mmCIF file of C-alpha atoms in Angstrom:
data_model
loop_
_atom_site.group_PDB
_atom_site.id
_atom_site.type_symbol
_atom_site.label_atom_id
_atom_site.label_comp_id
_atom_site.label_asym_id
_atom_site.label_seq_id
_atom_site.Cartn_x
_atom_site.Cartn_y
_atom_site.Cartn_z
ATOM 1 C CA UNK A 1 0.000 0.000 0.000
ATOM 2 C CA UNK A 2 2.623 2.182 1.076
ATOM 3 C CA UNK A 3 4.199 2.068 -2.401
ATOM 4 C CA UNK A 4 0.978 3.283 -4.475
ATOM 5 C CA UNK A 5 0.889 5.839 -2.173
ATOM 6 C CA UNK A 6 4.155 7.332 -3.036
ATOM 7 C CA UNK A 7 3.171 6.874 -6.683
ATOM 8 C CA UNK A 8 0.117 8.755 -6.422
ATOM 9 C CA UNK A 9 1.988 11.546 -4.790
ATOM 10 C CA UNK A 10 4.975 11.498 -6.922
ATOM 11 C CA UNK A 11 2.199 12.417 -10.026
ATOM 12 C CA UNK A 12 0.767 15.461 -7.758
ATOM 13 C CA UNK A 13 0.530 18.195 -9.985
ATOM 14 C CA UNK A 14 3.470 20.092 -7.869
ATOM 15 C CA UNK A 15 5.616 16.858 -8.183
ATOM 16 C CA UNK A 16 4.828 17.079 -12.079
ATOM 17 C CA UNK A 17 5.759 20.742 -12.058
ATOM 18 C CA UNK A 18 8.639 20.599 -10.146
ATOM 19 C CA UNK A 19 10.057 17.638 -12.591
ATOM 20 C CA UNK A 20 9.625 19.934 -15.465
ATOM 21 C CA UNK A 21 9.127 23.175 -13.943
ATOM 22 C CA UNK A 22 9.616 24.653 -17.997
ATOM 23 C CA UNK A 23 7.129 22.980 -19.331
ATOM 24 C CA UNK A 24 4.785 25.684 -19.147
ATOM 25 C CA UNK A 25 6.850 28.143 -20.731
ATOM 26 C CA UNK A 26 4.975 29.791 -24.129
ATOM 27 C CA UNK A 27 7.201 28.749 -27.313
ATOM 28 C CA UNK A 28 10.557 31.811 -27.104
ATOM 29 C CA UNK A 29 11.056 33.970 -30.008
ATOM 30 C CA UNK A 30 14.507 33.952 -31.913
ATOM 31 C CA UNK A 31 14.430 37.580 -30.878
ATOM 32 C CA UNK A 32 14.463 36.199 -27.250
ATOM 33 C CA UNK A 33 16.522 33.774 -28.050
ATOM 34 C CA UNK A 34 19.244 36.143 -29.520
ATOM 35 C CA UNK A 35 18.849 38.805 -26.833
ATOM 36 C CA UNK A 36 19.702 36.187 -23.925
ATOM 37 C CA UNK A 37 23.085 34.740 -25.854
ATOM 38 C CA UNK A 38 24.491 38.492 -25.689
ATOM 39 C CA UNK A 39 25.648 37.243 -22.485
ATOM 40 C CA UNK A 40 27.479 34.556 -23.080
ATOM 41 C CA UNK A 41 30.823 35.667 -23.654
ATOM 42 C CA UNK A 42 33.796 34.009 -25.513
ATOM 43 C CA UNK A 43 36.315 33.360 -22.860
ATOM 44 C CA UNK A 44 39.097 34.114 -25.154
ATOM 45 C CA UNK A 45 38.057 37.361 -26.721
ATOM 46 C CA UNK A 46 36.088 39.112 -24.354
ATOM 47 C CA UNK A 47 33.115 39.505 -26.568
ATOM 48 C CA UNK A 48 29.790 38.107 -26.776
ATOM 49 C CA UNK A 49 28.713 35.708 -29.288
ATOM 50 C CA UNK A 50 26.410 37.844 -31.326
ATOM 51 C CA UNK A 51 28.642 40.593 -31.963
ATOM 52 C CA UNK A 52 31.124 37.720 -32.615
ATOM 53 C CA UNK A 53 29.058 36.070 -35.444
ATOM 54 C CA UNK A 54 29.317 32.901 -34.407
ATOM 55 C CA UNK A 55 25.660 32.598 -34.119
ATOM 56 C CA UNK A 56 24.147 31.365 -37.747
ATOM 57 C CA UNK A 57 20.551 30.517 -36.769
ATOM 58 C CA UNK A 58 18.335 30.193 -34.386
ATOM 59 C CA UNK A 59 15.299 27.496 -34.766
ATOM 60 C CA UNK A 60 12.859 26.995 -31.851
ATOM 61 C CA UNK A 61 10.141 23.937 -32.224
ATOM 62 C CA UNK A 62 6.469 23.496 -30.830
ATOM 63 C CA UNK A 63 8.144 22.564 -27.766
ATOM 64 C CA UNK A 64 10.202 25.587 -27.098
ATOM 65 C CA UNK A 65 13.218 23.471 -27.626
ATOM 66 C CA UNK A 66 16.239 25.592 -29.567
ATOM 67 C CA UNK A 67 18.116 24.793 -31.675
ATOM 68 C CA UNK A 68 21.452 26.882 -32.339
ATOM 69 C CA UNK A 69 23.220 26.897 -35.705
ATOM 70 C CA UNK A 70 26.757 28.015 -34.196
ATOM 71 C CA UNK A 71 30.316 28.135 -34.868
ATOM 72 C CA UNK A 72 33.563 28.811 -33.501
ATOM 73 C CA UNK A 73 36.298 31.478 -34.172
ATOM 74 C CA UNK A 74 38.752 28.237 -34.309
ATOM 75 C CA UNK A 75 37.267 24.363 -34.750
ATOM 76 C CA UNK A 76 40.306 23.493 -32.355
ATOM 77 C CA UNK A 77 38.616 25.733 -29.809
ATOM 78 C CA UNK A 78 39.551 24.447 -26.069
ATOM 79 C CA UNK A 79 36.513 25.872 -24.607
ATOM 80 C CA UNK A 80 33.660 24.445 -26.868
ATOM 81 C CA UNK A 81 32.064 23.384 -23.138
ATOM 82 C CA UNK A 82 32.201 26.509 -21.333
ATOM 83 C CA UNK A 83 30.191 28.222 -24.483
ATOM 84 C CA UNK A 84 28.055 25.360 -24.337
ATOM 85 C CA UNK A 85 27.551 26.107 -21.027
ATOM 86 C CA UNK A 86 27.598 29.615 -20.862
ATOM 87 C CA UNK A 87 24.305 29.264 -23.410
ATOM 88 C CA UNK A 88 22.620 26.766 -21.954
ATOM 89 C CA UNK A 89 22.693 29.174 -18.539
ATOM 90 C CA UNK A 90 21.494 32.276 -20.226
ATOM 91 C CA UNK A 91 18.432 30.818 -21.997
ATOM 92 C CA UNK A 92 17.282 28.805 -18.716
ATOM 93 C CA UNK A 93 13.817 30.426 -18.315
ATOM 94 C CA UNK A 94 13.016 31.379 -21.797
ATOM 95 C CA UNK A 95 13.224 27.889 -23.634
ATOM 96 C CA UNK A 96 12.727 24.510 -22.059
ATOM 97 C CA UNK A 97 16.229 23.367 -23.416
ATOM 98 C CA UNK A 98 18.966 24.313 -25.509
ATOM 99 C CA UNK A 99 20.925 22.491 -28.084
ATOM 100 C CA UNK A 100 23.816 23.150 -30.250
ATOM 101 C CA UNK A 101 24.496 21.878 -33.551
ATOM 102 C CA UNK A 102 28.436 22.869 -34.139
ATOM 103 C CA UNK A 103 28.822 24.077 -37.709
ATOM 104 C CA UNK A 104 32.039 24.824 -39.807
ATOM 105 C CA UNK A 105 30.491 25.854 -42.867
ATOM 106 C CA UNK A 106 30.730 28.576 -43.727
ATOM 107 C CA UNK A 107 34.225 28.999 -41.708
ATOM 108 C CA UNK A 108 33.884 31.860 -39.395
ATOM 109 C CA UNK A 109 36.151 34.378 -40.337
ATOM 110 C CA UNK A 110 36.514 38.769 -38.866
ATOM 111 C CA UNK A 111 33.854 40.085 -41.492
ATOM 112 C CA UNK A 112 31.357 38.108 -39.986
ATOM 113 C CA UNK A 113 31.865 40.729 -36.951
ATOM 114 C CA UNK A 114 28.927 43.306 -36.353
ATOM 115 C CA UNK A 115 29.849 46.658 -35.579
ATOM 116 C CA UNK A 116 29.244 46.551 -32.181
ATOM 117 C CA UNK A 117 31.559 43.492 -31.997
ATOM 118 C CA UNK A 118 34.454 45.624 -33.767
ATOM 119 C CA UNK A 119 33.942 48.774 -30.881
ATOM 120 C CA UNK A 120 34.159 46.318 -28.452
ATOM 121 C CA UNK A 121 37.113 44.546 -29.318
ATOM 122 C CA UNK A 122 38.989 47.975 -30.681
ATOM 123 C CA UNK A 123 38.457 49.087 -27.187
ATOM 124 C CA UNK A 124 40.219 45.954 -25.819
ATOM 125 C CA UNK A 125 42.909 46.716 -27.879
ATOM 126 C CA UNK A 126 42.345 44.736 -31.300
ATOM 127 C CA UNK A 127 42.900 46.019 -34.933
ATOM 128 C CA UNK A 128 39.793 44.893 -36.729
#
């Protein structure tokens, strides 16, 4: 008895909710999407990754799962996890998960930049 107890509760609309506790969220915008992953900053550079470039798309499903098209500045890049990371962190809240899918094509090269991007890292000392 004791055991379909504990079952019961464990299906309590609060247990539900605290298993998924994003479930409820309504479906993010890319525009959300985008305006969260200006904080997450490449370790190396000091910039974010929008003004970087290395973001190539943003895709968000019925089930407010995202999907990043993103890149690198190098494909040898040491800190792929902290990014990961980093992205993961700043879109808690807004969709119900983040994934990456790690693209090299087109190689990320400066002109993919933004303006903002070359103030910033002018100011830190760069010739872009």
């Amino acid at each position: 008895m004791a055991e379909s107890a504990e079952a019961a509760a464990a299906e309590t609309p609060a247990a539900v909710e605290a298993a998924a506790p994003q479930a409820g969220l309504k479906p993010a915008s890319e525009e959300e999407v985008r305006e969260a992953l200006y904080d997450v900053v490449d370790p190396e550079l000091g910039i974010d990754v929008v003004n970087l470039g290395l973001i190539y798309g943003i895709h968000i499903d019925d089930a407010n799962i995202a999907t990043l098209d993103m890149t690198l500045t190098s494909a040898a890049c040491p800190l792929t996890d902290v990014i990961e990371d980093q992205a993961k962190s700043a879109t808690e809240g807004i969709v119900n998960e983040l994934r990456i899918n790690w693209v090299w094509m087109p190689p990320w090269g400066p002109d993919k930049i933004t303006d903002d991007g070359r103030e910033q890292l002018r100011a830190l000392g760069f010739n872009v």
